[in-house]
């Protein structure tokens, strides 16, 4: 690694400007090391600013909007972006894409309004996603972002049962050539708790082998697995179990959280440990609101 610079955001800006911002196809896996990839979650707090502002910051190589938090057996769907004005999001998506920053949609979240108890419900969800957010269209199905097409789907499945069919959803996306529209690859990702093995409904989906990347949330305690204790063992298990998938270290940008990792520790510990793996992908940040308060990404992006 390069010598550690002083801990001032300003000193890193020249370095950050050279980091590539385009990640439209999964790169071939190579021997470890930095990738410069930083994904951020956006949509959990209106005070975080617009999607356009997040992309214009130059700090992120992908933005994941959260969440589509209601779907499943009842046939209802609900998008929760914490009060953001949806009428402007479509133009912001196009702006981000023009700048080389893909925009994805995360489904699930911390609520309890979702499930996929049958093949039919999984196929119905695919139909809703495809026609509402990607290259499809269907009478009576609204498109919240107009003619803007998103770049990916993220599975953030905090609860579920072994019967849930997220594997069917993933395979249906794959049947459509994993494309969001003409010339637009569809990134299929998952955001998981740190502890390994995953819950049954998550493991069933990942077993399809078609997920491009997985974000491992090391900032939430899970059977002793967090950045203060035990995360390295789980990281090794995750990366070994899915060698063809890129793995991202999930960190919180909230410096008031006891799970926050000081930038020095990212440099001295998190980065060198995680980057030993050939399928290391980068860093995932939770979330844009906290990052805007702390400027955390400006301190750790160079080490991603």
Tab-separated table of C-alpha atoms in Angstrom:
chain	number	residue	atom	x	y	z
A	1	UNK	CA	0.000	0.000	0.000
A	2	UNK	CA	1.009	3.589	-0.523
A	3	UNK	CA	2.122	5.617	2.536
A	4	UNK	CA	-0.809	6.756	4.633
A	5	UNK	CA	-1.671	10.414	3.906
A	6	UNK	CA	-2.778	12.927	6.550
A	7	UNK	CA	-6.414	12.472	7.643
A	8	UNK	CA	-7.840	15.468	5.860
A	9	UNK	CA	-10.430	15.051	3.072
A	10	UNK	CA	-8.844	17.804	1.003
A	11	UNK	CA	-5.585	15.915	0.656
A	12	UNK	CA	-7.381	12.950	-0.917
A	13	UNK	CA	-9.406	14.793	-3.529
A	14	UNK	CA	-6.692	14.726	-6.229
A	15	UNK	CA	-6.334	10.993	-5.701
A	16	UNK	CA	-10.056	10.348	-5.747
A	17	UNK	CA	-10.501	12.108	-9.059
A	18	UNK	CA	-8.568	9.386	-10.880
A	19	UNK	CA	-10.643	6.477	-9.608
A	20	UNK	CA	-12.749	4.914	-12.346
A	21	UNK	CA	-16.479	5.480	-12.030
A	22	UNK	CA	-17.765	3.026	-14.627
A	23	UNK	CA	-18.828	-0.509	-13.666
A	24	UNK	CA	-21.206	-1.709	-16.337
A	25	UNK	CA	-19.968	-5.287	-16.658
A	26	UNK	CA	-18.452	-7.575	-14.047
A	27	UNK	CA	-14.676	-7.580	-14.502
A	28	UNK	CA	-12.759	-10.820	-14.759
A	29	UNK	CA	-11.637	-11.997	-11.347
A	30	UNK	CA	-7.970	-11.364	-10.724
A	31	UNK	CA	-5.641	-11.609	-7.775
A	32	UNK	CA	-6.997	-9.344	-5.010
A	33	UNK	CA	-6.061	-5.718	-4.556
A	34	UNK	CA	-7.842	-2.401	-4.784
A	35	UNK	CA	-10.713	-1.916	-7.234
A	36	UNK	CA	-11.811	1.653	-6.440
A	37	UNK	CA	-15.437	0.451	-6.307
A	38	UNK	CA	-17.771	2.108	-3.761
A	39	UNK	CA	-21.508	1.408	-3.757
A	40	UNK	CA	-23.791	3.563	-1.614
A	41	UNK	CA	-27.404	3.131	-0.524
A	42	UNK	CA	-29.646	6.114	-1.226
A	43	UNK	CA	-33.287	6.732	-0.387
A	44	UNK	CA	-33.537	6.262	3.361
A	45	UNK	CA	-33.632	9.925	4.404
A	46	UNK	CA	-34.929	12.921	2.484
A	47	UNK	CA	-32.213	15.096	4.054
A	48	UNK	CA	-29.560	13.136	2.140
A	49	UNK	CA	-30.150	15.283	-0.936
A	50	UNK	CA	-31.051	14.237	-4.458
A	51	UNK	CA	-29.864	11.225	-6.402
A	52	UNK	CA	-28.230	13.605	-8.868
A	53	UNK	CA	-26.258	15.216	-6.064
A	54	UNK	CA	-25.029	11.818	-4.885
A	55	UNK	CA	-23.777	10.937	-8.356
A	56	UNK	CA	-22.211	14.357	-8.861
A	57	UNK	CA	-20.195	13.952	-5.653
A	58	UNK	CA	-17.732	11.705	-7.493
A	59	UNK	CA	-17.552	9.422	-4.461
A	60	UNK	CA	-19.537	6.445	-5.735
A	61	UNK	CA	-19.284	3.974	-8.598
A	62	UNK	CA	-22.829	2.690	-8.069
A	63	UNK	CA	-25.933	3.913	-6.230
A	64	UNK	CA	-28.568	1.535	-4.864
A	65	UNK	CA	-31.991	3.031	-4.209
A	66	UNK	CA	-33.914	1.584	-1.270
A	67	UNK	CA	-36.485	0.093	-0.935
A	68	UNK	CA	-39.268	-1.606	-2.839
A	69	UNK	CA	-40.581	-2.762	0.516
A	70	UNK	CA	-43.961	-4.351	-0.240
A	71	UNK	CA	-44.423	-7.260	-2.634
A	72	UNK	CA	-45.497	-10.871	-2.637
A	73	UNK	CA	-48.611	-12.872	-1.914
A	74	UNK	CA	-51.087	-9.985	-1.761
A	75	UNK	CA	-50.209	-8.673	-5.204
A	76	UNK	CA	-49.479	-5.181	-3.889
A	77	UNK	CA	-46.271	-3.210	-4.422
A	78	UNK	CA	-44.888	-0.202	-2.610
A	79	UNK	CA	-41.798	1.899	-3.257
A	80	UNK	CA	-40.464	3.797	-0.228
A	81	UNK	CA	-37.868	6.483	-0.929
A	82	UNK	CA	-38.473	8.399	2.306
A	83	UNK	CA	-40.388	11.314	0.826
A	84	UNK	CA	-38.111	12.073	-2.123
A	85	UNK	CA	-39.924	13.708	-5.043
A	86	UNK	CA	-40.339	10.841	-7.516
A	87	UNK	CA	-41.059	13.229	-10.385
A	88	UNK	CA	-37.397	14.250	-10.504
A	89	UNK	CA	-35.812	10.849	-9.923
A	90	UNK	CA	-36.162	9.655	-13.520
A	91	UNK	CA	-34.096	12.543	-14.856
A	92	UNK	CA	-31.584	12.012	-12.049
A	93	UNK	CA	-31.213	8.339	-12.995
A	94	UNK	CA	-30.403	9.298	-16.572
A	95	UNK	CA	-27.949	11.928	-15.328
A	96	UNK	CA	-26.155	9.363	-13.162
A	97	UNK	CA	-25.988	6.868	-16.003
A	98	UNK	CA	-24.588	9.529	-18.323
A	99	UNK	CA	-21.833	10.095	-15.765
A	100	UNK	CA	-21.101	6.364	-15.685
A	101	UNK	CA	-22.757	5.653	-12.328
A	102	UNK	CA	-25.248	2.753	-12.542
A	103	UNK	CA	-28.397	2.998	-10.404
A	104	UNK	CA	-29.957	-0.110	-8.890
A	105	UNK	CA	-33.141	-0.815	-6.903
A	106	UNK	CA	-33.027	-2.774	-3.663
A	107	UNK	CA	-36.047	-4.889	-2.773
A	108	UNK	CA	-36.981	-5.942	0.764
A	109	UNK	CA	-35.464	-3.945	3.607
A	110	UNK	CA	-36.152	-3.839	7.327
A	111	UNK	CA	-39.950	-3.971	7.140
A	112	UNK	CA	-42.216	-7.007	7.119
A	113	UNK	CA	-44.398	-6.274	4.094
A	114	UNK	CA	-42.753	-8.654	1.643
A	115	UNK	CA	-42.503	-12.349	0.852
A	116	UNK	CA	-42.296	-14.658	-2.164
A	117	UNK	CA	-44.146	-17.770	-1.001
A	118	UNK	CA	-44.663	-19.318	-4.432
A	119	UNK	CA	-43.277	-19.515	-7.943
A	120	UNK	CA	-46.253	-17.448	-9.091
A	121	UNK	CA	-45.519	-14.608	-6.667
A	122	UNK	CA	-41.869	-14.591	-7.780
A	123	UNK	CA	-42.869	-14.383	-11.437
A	124	UNK	CA	-45.377	-11.642	-10.635
A	125	UNK	CA	-42.652	-9.653	-8.896
A	126	UNK	CA	-40.379	-10.060	-11.884
A	127	UNK	CA	-43.200	-8.829	-14.122
A	128	UNK	CA	-43.695	-5.785	-11.897
A	129	UNK	CA	-39.980	-4.963	-11.805
A	130	UNK	CA	-39.507	-5.433	-15.526
A	131	UNK	CA	-42.474	-3.319	-16.555
A	132	UNK	CA	-42.113	-0.618	-13.886
A	133	UNK	CA	-38.352	-0.060	-13.768
A	134	UNK	CA	-36.645	-1.745	-16.710
A	135	UNK	CA	-37.199	-2.360	-20.417
A	136	UNK	CA	-40.789	-3.553	-20.328
A	137	UNK	CA	-44.146	-1.825	-20.412
A	138	UNK	CA	-47.662	-3.009	-19.656
A	139	UNK	CA	-51.041	-1.277	-19.654
A	140	UNK	CA	-52.065	-0.311	-16.142
A	141	UNK	CA	-48.559	-0.700	-14.697
A	142	UNK	CA	-47.167	2.717	-13.689
A	143	UNK	CA	-43.533	3.640	-14.241
A	144	UNK	CA	-42.498	5.801	-11.251
A	145	UNK	CA	-39.416	7.071	-13.080
A	146	UNK	CA	-40.941	7.486	-16.512
A	147	UNK	CA	-38.860	6.095	-19.359
A	148	UNK	CA	-35.691	5.833	-17.250
A	149	UNK	CA	-34.407	2.261	-16.997
A	150	UNK	CA	-32.567	1.142	-13.913
A	151	UNK	CA	-29.354	-0.863	-14.013
A	152	UNK	CA	-29.918	-3.574	-11.446
A	153	UNK	CA	-31.828	-5.334	-8.685
A	154	UNK	CA	-30.480	-5.843	-5.179
A	155	UNK	CA	-31.956	-8.366	-2.729
A	156	UNK	CA	-31.929	-6.975	0.831
A	157	UNK	CA	-33.859	-9.732	2.583
A	158	UNK	CA	-33.964	-9.139	6.314
A	159	UNK	CA	-36.633	-11.741	6.862
A	160	UNK	CA	-38.106	-14.703	5.043
A	161	UNK	CA	-38.791	-18.414	5.187
A	162	UNK	CA	-37.190	-21.427	3.490
A	163	UNK	CA	-40.243	-21.531	1.205
A	164	UNK	CA	-39.591	-18.090	-0.319
A	165	UNK	CA	-38.674	-18.300	-3.997
A	166	UNK	CA	-36.100	-15.594	-4.567
A	167	UNK	CA	-34.231	-18.154	-6.615
A	168	UNK	CA	-37.105	-18.153	-9.109
A	169	UNK	CA	-36.951	-14.358	-9.301
A	170	UNK	CA	-33.204	-14.432	-9.928
A	171	UNK	CA	-33.489	-17.106	-12.598
A	172	UNK	CA	-36.264	-15.207	-14.348
A	173	UNK	CA	-34.006	-12.170	-14.551
A	174	UNK	CA	-31.324	-14.420	-16.021
A	175	UNK	CA	-33.740	-15.788	-18.635
A	176	UNK	CA	-34.080	-12.273	-19.953
A	177	UNK	CA	-30.380	-12.303	-20.751
A	178	UNK	CA	-29.712	-10.284	-17.588
A	179	UNK	CA	-30.410	-7.068	-19.472
A	180	UNK	CA	-32.365	-4.033	-18.362
A	181	UNK	CA	-32.845	-2.804	-21.922
A	182	UNK	CA	-30.893	-2.385	-25.173
A	183	UNK	CA	-27.211	-2.238	-24.300
A	184	UNK	CA	-27.940	-2.132	-20.551
A	185	UNK	CA	-26.682	-5.092	-18.485
A	186	UNK	CA	-28.753	-5.737	-15.372
A	187	UNK	CA	-26.632	-6.057	-12.233
A	188	UNK	CA	-27.998	-8.706	-9.876
A	189	UNK	CA	-26.727	-8.186	-6.324
A	190	UNK	CA	-27.557	-9.145	-2.749
A	191	UNK	CA	-26.952	-7.343	0.537
A	192	UNK	CA	-26.563	-9.840	3.358
A	193	UNK	CA	-25.872	-10.095	7.061
A	194	UNK	CA	-22.257	-10.834	7.898
A	195	UNK	CA	-22.781	-14.233	9.526
A	196	UNK	CA	-22.232	-17.319	7.398
A	197	UNK	CA	-24.058	-19.454	6.337
A	198	UNK	CA	-26.895	-17.223	5.143
A	199	UNK	CA	-30.548	-17.703	6.042
A	200	UNK	CA	-32.239	-20.400	3.964
A	201	UNK	CA	-34.188	-18.030	1.695
A	202	UNK	CA	-31.030	-16.055	0.918
A	203	UNK	CA	-28.875	-19.133	0.416
A	204	UNK	CA	-31.426	-20.615	-1.969
A	205	UNK	CA	-31.205	-17.536	-4.171
A	206	UNK	CA	-27.405	-17.339	-4.078
A	207	UNK	CA	-27.173	-21.041	-4.961
A	208	UNK	CA	-28.330	-20.142	-8.475
A	209	UNK	CA	-24.794	-18.876	-9.039
A	210	UNK	CA	-25.901	-15.878	-11.084
A	211	UNK	CA	-25.320	-13.025	-8.628
A	212	UNK	CA	-22.722	-10.557	-9.813
A	213	UNK	CA	-21.901	-9.232	-6.356
A	214	UNK	CA	-22.744	-9.581	-2.681
A	215	UNK	CA	-22.482	-6.798	-0.081
A	216	UNK	CA	-21.580	-8.234	3.343
A	217	UNK	CA	-22.861	-5.981	6.134
A	218	UNK	CA	-20.089	-6.116	8.712
A	219	UNK	CA	-21.578	-3.137	10.585
A	220	UNK	CA	-24.438	-5.112	12.120
A	221	UNK	CA	-23.808	-7.685	14.837
A	222	UNK	CA	-24.738	-11.167	13.724
A	223	UNK	CA	-23.626	-14.095	15.855
A	224	UNK	CA	-20.551	-12.157	16.899
A	225	UNK	CA	-19.729	-11.172	13.319
A	226	UNK	CA	-18.963	-7.470	12.984
A	227	UNK	CA	-16.028	-5.171	12.352
A	228	UNK	CA	-14.992	-5.319	16.005
A	229	UNK	CA	-14.966	-9.094	16.246
A	230	UNK	CA	-15.239	-12.134	14.016
A	231	UNK	CA	-15.804	-10.581	10.605
A	232	UNK	CA	-12.671	-11.991	8.959
A	233	UNK	CA	-13.716	-15.597	9.485
A	234	UNK	CA	-17.122	-14.977	7.929
A	235	UNK	CA	-15.543	-12.997	5.085
A	236	UNK	CA	-13.338	-15.977	4.278
A	237	UNK	CA	-16.356	-18.306	4.265
A	238	UNK	CA	-18.449	-16.042	2.045
A	239	UNK	CA	-15.722	-15.519	-0.534
A	240	UNK	CA	-14.842	-19.209	-0.620
A	241	UNK	CA	-18.466	-20.335	-0.999
A	242	UNK	CA	-19.132	-18.193	-4.096
A	243	UNK	CA	-15.792	-17.784	-5.911
A	244	UNK	CA	-17.383	-16.381	-9.093
A	245	UNK	CA	-19.144	-13.567	-7.200
A	246	UNK	CA	-17.578	-10.246	-6.252
A	247	UNK	CA	-17.785	-9.452	-2.536
A	248	UNK	CA	-18.052	-5.958	-1.079
A	249	UNK	CA	-17.262	-5.047	2.522
A	250	UNK	CA	-20.311	-3.281	3.962
A	251	UNK	CA	-19.403	-0.360	6.252
A	252	UNK	CA	-21.503	2.276	7.978
A	253	UNK	CA	-20.723	5.949	7.395
A	254	UNK	CA	-22.405	6.824	10.722
A	255	UNK	CA	-19.528	7.847	12.988
A	256	UNK	CA	-21.839	7.714	16.012
A	257	UNK	CA	-22.437	3.998	15.552
A	258	UNK	CA	-20.327	1.660	17.676
A	259	UNK	CA	-19.772	-0.332	14.466
A	260	UNK	CA	-18.206	2.612	12.651
A	261	UNK	CA	-14.661	1.864	11.484
A	262	UNK	CA	-12.137	4.678	11.652
A	263	UNK	CA	-10.528	5.406	8.252
A	264	UNK	CA	-7.126	4.472	9.696
A	265	UNK	CA	-8.489	1.034	10.495
A	266	UNK	CA	-9.883	0.719	6.991
A	267	UNK	CA	-6.354	1.361	5.744
A	268	UNK	CA	-4.492	-0.836	8.208
A	269	UNK	CA	-6.984	-3.684	8.689
A	270	UNK	CA	-10.160	-3.848	6.607
A	271	UNK	CA	-8.596	-3.171	3.206
A	272	UNK	CA	-5.563	-5.460	3.449
A	273	UNK	CA	-7.571	-8.328	4.943
A	274	UNK	CA	-10.491	-8.185	2.507
A	275	UNK	CA	-8.310	-7.571	-0.535
A	276	UNK	CA	-6.439	-10.833	-0.037
A	277	UNK	CA	-9.348	-12.547	-1.746
A	278	UNK	CA	-9.356	-12.839	-5.528
A	279	UNK	CA	-13.068	-12.043	-5.612
A	280	UNK	CA	-12.874	-8.887	-3.500
A	281	UNK	CA	-15.078	-6.284	-5.184
A	282	UNK	CA	-14.960	-3.061	-3.182
A	283	UNK	CA	-16.807	-1.267	-0.380
A	284	UNK	CA	-20.525	-0.789	0.218
A	285	UNK	CA	-21.563	2.199	2.354
A	286	UNK	CA	-24.672	2.608	4.476
A	287	UNK	CA	-25.744	5.170	3.556
A	288	UNK	CA	-25.745	8.434	1.593
A	289	UNK	CA	-27.375	10.370	4.460
A	290	UNK	CA	-24.661	9.476	6.955
A	291	UNK	CA	-21.925	9.869	4.370
A	292	UNK	CA	-23.105	13.373	3.607
A	293	UNK	CA	-22.771	14.218	7.316
A	294	UNK	CA	-19.345	12.646	7.846
A	295	UNK	CA	-17.665	12.727	4.409
A	296	UNK	CA	-16.571	9.192	5.186
A	297	UNK	CA	-16.336	8.164	1.536
A	298	UNK	CA	-13.792	10.914	0.848
A	299	UNK	CA	-11.537	9.313	3.455
A	300	UNK	CA	-11.853	5.649	2.506
A	301	UNK	CA	-12.536	5.602	-1.246
A	302	UNK	CA	-8.879	5.610	-2.195
A	303	UNK	CA	-8.404	2.365	-0.239
A	304	UNK	CA	-11.412	0.514	-1.717
